[in-house]
mmCIF file of C-alpha atoms and ligand atoms in Angstrom:
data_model
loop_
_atom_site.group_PDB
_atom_site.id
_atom_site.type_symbol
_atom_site.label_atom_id
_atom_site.label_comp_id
_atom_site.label_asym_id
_atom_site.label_seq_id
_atom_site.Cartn_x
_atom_site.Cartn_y
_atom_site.Cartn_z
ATOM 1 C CA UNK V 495 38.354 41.047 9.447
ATOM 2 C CA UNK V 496 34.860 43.006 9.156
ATOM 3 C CA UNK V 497 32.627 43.404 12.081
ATOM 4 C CA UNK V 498 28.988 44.226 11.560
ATOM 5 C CA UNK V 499 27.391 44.821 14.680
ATOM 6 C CA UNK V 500 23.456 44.239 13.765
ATOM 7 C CA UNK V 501 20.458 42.059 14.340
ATOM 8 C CA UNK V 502 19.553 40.245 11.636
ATOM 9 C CA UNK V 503 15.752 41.542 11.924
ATOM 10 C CA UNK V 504 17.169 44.860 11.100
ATOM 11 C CA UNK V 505 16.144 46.537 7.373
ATOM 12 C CA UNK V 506 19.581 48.408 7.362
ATOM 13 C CA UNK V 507 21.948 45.617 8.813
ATOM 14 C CA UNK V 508 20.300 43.419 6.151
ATOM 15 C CA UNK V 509 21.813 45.347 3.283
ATOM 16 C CA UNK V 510 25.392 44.714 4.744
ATOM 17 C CA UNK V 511 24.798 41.293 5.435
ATOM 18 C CA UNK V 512 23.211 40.756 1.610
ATOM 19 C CA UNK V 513 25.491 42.679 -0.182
ATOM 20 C CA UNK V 514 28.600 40.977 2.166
ATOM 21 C CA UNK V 515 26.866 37.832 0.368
ATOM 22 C CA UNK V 516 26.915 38.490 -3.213
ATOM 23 C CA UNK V 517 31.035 40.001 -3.226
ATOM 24 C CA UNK V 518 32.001 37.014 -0.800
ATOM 25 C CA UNK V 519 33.407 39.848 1.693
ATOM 26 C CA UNK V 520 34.292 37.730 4.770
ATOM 27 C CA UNK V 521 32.740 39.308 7.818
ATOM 28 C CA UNK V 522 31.983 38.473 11.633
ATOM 29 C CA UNK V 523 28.595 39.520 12.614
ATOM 30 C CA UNK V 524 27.915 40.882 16.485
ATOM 31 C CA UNK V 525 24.393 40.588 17.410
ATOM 32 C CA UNK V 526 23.027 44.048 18.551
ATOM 33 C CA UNK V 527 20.142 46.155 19.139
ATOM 34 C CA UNK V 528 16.197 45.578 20.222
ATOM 35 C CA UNK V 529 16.177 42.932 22.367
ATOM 36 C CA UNK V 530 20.035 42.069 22.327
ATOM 37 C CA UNK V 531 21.099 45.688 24.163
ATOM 38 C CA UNK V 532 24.768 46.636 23.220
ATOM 39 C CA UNK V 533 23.819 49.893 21.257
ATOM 40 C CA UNK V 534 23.434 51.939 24.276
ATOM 41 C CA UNK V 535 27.124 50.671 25.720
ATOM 42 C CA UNK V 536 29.618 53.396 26.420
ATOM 43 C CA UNK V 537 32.012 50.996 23.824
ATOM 44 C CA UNK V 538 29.123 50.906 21.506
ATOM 45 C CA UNK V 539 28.219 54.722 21.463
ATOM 46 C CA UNK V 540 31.792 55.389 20.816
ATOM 47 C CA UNK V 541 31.656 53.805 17.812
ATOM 48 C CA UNK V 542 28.105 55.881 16.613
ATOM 49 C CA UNK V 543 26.498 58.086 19.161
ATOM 50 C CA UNK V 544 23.203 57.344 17.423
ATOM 51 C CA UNK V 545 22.706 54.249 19.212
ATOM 52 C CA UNK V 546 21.713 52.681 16.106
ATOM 53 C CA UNK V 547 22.866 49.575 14.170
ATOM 54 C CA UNK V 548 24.171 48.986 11.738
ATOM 55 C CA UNK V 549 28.518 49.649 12.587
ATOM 56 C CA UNK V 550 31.461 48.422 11.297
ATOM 57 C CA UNK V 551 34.715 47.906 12.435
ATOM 58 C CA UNK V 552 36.780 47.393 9.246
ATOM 59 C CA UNK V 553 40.211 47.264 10.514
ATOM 60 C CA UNK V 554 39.757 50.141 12.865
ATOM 61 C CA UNK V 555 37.650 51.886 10.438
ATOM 62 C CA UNK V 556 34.711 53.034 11.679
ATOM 63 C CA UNK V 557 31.302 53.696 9.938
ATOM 64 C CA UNK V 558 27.884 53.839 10.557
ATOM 65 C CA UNK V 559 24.522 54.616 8.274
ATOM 66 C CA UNK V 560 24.002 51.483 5.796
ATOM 67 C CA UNK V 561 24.234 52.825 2.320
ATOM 68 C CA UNK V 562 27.149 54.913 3.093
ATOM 69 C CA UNK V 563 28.759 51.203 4.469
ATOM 70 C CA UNK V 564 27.633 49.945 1.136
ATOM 71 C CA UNK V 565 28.931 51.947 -1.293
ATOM 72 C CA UNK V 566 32.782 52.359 0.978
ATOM 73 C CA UNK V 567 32.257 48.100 0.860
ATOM 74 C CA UNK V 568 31.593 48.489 -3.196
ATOM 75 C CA UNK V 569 34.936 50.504 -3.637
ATOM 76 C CA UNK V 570 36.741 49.071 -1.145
ATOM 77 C CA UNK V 571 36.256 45.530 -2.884
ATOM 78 C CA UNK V 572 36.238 46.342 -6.402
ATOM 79 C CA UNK V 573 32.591 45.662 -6.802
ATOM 80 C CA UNK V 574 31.918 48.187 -9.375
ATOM 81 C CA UNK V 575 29.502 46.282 -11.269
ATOM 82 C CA UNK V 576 27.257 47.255 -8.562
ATOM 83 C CA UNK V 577 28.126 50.516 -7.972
ATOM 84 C CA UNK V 578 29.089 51.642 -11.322
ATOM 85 C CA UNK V 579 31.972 54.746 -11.940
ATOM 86 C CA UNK V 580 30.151 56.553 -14.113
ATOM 87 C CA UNK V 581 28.381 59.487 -12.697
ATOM 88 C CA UNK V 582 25.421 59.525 -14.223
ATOM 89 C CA UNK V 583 24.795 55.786 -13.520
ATOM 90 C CA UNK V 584 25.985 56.117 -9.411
ATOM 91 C CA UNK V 585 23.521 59.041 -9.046
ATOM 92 C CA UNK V 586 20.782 57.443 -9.987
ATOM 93 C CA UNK V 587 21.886 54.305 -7.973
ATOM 94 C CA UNK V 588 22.279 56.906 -4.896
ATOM 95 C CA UNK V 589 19.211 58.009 -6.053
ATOM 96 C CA UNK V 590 16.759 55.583 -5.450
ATOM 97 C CA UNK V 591 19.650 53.627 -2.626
ATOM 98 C CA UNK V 592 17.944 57.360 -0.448
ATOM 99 C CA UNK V 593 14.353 57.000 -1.317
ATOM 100 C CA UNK V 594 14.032 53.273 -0.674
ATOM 101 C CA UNK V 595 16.090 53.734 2.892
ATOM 102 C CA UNK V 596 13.696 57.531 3.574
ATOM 103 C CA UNK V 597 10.575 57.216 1.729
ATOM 104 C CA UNK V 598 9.441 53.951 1.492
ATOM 105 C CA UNK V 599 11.162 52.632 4.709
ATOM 106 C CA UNK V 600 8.972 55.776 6.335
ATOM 107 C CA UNK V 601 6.316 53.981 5.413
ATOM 108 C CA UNK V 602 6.645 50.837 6.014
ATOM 109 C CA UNK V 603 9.049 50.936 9.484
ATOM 110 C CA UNK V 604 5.720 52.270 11.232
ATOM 111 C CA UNK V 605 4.033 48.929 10.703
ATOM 112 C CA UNK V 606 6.708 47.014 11.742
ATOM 113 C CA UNK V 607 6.605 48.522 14.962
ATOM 114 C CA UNK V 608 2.818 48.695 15.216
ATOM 115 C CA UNK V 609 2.148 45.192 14.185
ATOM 116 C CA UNK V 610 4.752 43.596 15.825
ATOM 117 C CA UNK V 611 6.368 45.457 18.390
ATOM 118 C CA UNK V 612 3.399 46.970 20.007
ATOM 119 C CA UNK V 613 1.430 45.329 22.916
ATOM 120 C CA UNK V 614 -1.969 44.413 20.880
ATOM 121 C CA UNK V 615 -3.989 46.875 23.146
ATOM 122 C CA UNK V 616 -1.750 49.688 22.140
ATOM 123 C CA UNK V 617 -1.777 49.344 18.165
ATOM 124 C CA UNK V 618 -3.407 51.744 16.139
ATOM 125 C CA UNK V 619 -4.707 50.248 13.470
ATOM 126 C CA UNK V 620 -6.421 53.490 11.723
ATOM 127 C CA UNK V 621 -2.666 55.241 11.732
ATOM 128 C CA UNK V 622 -0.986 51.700 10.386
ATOM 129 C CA UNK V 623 -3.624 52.059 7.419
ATOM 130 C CA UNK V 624 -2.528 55.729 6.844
ATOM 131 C CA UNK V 625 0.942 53.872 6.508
ATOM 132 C CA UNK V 626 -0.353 51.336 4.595
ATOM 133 C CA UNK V 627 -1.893 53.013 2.251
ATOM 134 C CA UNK V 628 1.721 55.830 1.928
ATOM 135 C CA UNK V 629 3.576 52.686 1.512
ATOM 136 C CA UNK V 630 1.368 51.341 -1.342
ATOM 137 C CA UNK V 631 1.554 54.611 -3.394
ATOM 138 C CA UNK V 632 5.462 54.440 -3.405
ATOM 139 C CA UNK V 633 5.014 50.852 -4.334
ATOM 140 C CA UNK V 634 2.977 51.722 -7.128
ATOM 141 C CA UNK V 635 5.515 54.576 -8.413
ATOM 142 C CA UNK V 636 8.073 51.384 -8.341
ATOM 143 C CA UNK V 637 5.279 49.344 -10.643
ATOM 144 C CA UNK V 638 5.576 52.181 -13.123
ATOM 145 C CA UNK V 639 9.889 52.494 -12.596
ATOM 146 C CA UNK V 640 9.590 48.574 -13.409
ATOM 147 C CA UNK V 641 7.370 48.114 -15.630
ATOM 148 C CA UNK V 642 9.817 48.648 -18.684
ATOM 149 C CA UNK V 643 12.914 47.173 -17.461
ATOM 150 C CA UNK V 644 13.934 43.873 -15.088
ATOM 151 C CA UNK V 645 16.657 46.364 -12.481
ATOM 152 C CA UNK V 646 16.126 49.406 -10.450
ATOM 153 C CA UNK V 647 19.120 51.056 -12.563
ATOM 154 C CA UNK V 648 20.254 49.687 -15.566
ATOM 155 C CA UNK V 649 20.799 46.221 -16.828
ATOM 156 C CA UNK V 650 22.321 44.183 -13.808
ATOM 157 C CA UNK V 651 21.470 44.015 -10.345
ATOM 158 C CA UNK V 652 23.192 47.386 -8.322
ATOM 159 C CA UNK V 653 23.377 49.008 -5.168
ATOM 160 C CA UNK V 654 19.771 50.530 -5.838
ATOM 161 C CA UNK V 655 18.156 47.184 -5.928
ATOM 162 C CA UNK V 656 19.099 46.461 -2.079
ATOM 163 C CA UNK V 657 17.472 48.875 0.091
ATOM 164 C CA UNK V 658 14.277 49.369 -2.198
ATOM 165 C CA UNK V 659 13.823 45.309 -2.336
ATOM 166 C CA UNK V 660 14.086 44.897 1.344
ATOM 167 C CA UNK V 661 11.284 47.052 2.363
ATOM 168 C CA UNK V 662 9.255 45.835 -1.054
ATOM 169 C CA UNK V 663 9.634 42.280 0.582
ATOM 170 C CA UNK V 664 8.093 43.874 3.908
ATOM 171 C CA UNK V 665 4.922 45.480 2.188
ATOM 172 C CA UNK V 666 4.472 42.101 -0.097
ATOM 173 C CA UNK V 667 4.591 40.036 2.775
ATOM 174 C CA UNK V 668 2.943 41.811 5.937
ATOM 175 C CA UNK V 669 0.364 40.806 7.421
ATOM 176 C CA UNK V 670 -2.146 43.348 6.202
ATOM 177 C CA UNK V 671 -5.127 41.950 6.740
ATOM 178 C CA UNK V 672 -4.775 42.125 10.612
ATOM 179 C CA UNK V 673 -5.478 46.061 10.536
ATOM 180 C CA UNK V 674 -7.800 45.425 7.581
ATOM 181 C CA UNK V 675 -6.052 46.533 4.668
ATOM 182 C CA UNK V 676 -6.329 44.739 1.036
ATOM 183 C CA UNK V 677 -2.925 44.874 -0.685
ATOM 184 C CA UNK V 678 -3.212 45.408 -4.202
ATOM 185 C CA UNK V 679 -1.394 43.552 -6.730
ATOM 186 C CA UNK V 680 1.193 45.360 -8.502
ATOM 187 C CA UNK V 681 2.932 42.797 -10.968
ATOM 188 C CA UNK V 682 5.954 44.249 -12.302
ATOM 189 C CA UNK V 683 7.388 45.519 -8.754
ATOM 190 C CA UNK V 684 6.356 41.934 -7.680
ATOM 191 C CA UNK V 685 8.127 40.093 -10.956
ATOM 192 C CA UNK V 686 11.008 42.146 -9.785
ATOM 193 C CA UNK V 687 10.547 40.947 -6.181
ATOM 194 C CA UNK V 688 10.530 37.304 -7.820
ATOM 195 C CA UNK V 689 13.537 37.519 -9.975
ATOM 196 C CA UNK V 690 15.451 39.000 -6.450
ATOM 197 C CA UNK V 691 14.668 36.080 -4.860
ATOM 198 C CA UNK V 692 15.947 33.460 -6.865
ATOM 199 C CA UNK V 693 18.948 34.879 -5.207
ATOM 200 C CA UNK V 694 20.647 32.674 -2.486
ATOM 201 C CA UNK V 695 21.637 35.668 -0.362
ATOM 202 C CA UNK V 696 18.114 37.478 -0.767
ATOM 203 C CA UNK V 697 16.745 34.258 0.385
ATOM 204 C CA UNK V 698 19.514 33.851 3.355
ATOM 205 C CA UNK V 699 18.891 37.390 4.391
ATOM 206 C CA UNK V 700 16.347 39.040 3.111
ATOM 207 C CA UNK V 701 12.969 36.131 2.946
ATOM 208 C CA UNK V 702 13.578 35.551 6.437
ATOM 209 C CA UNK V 703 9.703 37.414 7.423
ATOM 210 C CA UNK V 704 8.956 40.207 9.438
ATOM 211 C CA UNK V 705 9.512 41.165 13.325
HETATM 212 N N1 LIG M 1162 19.979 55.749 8.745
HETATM 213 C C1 LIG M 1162 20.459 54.658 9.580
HETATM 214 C C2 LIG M 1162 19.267 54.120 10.341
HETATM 215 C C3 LIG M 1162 19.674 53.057 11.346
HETATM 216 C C4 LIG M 1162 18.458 52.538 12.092
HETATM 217 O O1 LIG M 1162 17.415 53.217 12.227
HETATM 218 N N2 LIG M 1162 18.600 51.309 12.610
HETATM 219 C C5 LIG M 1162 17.519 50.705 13.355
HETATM 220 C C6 LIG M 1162 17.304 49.263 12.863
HETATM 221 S S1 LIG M 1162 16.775 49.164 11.188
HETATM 222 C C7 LIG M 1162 17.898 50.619 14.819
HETATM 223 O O2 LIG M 1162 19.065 50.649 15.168
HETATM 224 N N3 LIG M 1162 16.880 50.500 15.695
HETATM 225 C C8 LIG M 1162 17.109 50.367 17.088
HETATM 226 C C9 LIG M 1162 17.595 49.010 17.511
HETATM 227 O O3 LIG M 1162 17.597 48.064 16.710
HETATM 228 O O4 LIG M 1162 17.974 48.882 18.689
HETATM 229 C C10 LIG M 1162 21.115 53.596 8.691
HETATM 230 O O5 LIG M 1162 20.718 53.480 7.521
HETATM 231 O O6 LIG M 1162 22.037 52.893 9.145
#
């Protein structure tokens, strides 16, 4: 069977653990990193020297870095409605899989840490607003992708919808006003947000708040 070595706090183990979800691929999770250890194991850095999660042990496949584990999980099982064959349709999917998991997550990921994994006397609040405000641009550049059609890449739910709407559900719900920033309002990346999570496995994985 599938092993996912992950916490389930973690942006890129989330992806896995969603997408696992929606194509029913059976799969035994191993907690790991933060607070849990493991990653820094000899057995563990064997698997991915980065001391990182997520990993997966398919069968005695090894793999690490999350949208490359998506899109082997996609062809492995057949799941090519969300990672379609046709090339100009997966490069766009790989597309905007990269900037949600670089950009955005550049963004946000400082905030995380600063908010809530940062003794209070420590946190910066003047660089979190930096971040803050870097995350909201992006989010607004989303508002425009969306405001014309209900997916990140064509008509159906993809690959490209994961990583982009798990760090979109970090900046909606963070707790911005504890370093003093207003989040603006931006309605269609939002109405996007909603129609994700009338998912079950967005709101299994995904809606599970912040830390
Ligand atoms: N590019 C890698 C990044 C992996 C990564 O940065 N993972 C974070 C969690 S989101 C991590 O392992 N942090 C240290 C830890 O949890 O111990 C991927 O997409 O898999």
């Amino acid at each position: 069977m599938l092993r996912i070595w992950g916490r389930t706090t973690s942006s890129n183990v989330q992806k896995l653990l969603w997408f696992c979800d929606e194509a029913g691929i059976a799969f035994e999770r191993i907690d790991a990193g933060l607070s849990f250890g493991v990653t820094r194991t000899p057995a563990y850095l064997a698997m991915n020297p980065n001391a990182l999660v997520p990993t997966i042990d398919d069968e005695g496949f090894i793999l690490w870095e999350s949208n490359a584990i998506l899109r082997y999980l996609a062809r492995k099982h057949r799941q090519l409605e969300w990672y379609p064959e046709d090339l100009k349709t997966r490069a766009t999917i790989e597309q905007w899989m990269d900037w949600g998991s670089t950009a955005l997550a550049a963004s946000i990921t400082p905030v995380v840490w600063g908010l809530f994994r940062t003794p209070p006397e420590q946190q910066q609040p003047e660089a979190l607003r930096a971040s803050a405000e870097k995350a909201t641009h992006l989010v607004r550049l989303l508002d425009a992708h969306l405001r014309e059609r209900d997916w990140m890449v064509g008509d159906r739910i993809t690959l490209a919808d994961i990583p982009v709407a798990i760090q979109t559900y970090r900046w909606l719900v963070m707790p911005w006003e504890r370093i003093g920033y207003n989040r603006p309002d931006l309605p269609h990346a939002q109405a996007w947000f909603e129609r994700l999570a009338r998912r079950p496995a967005v709101q299994r994985v995904v809606m599970i708040g912040v830390s």
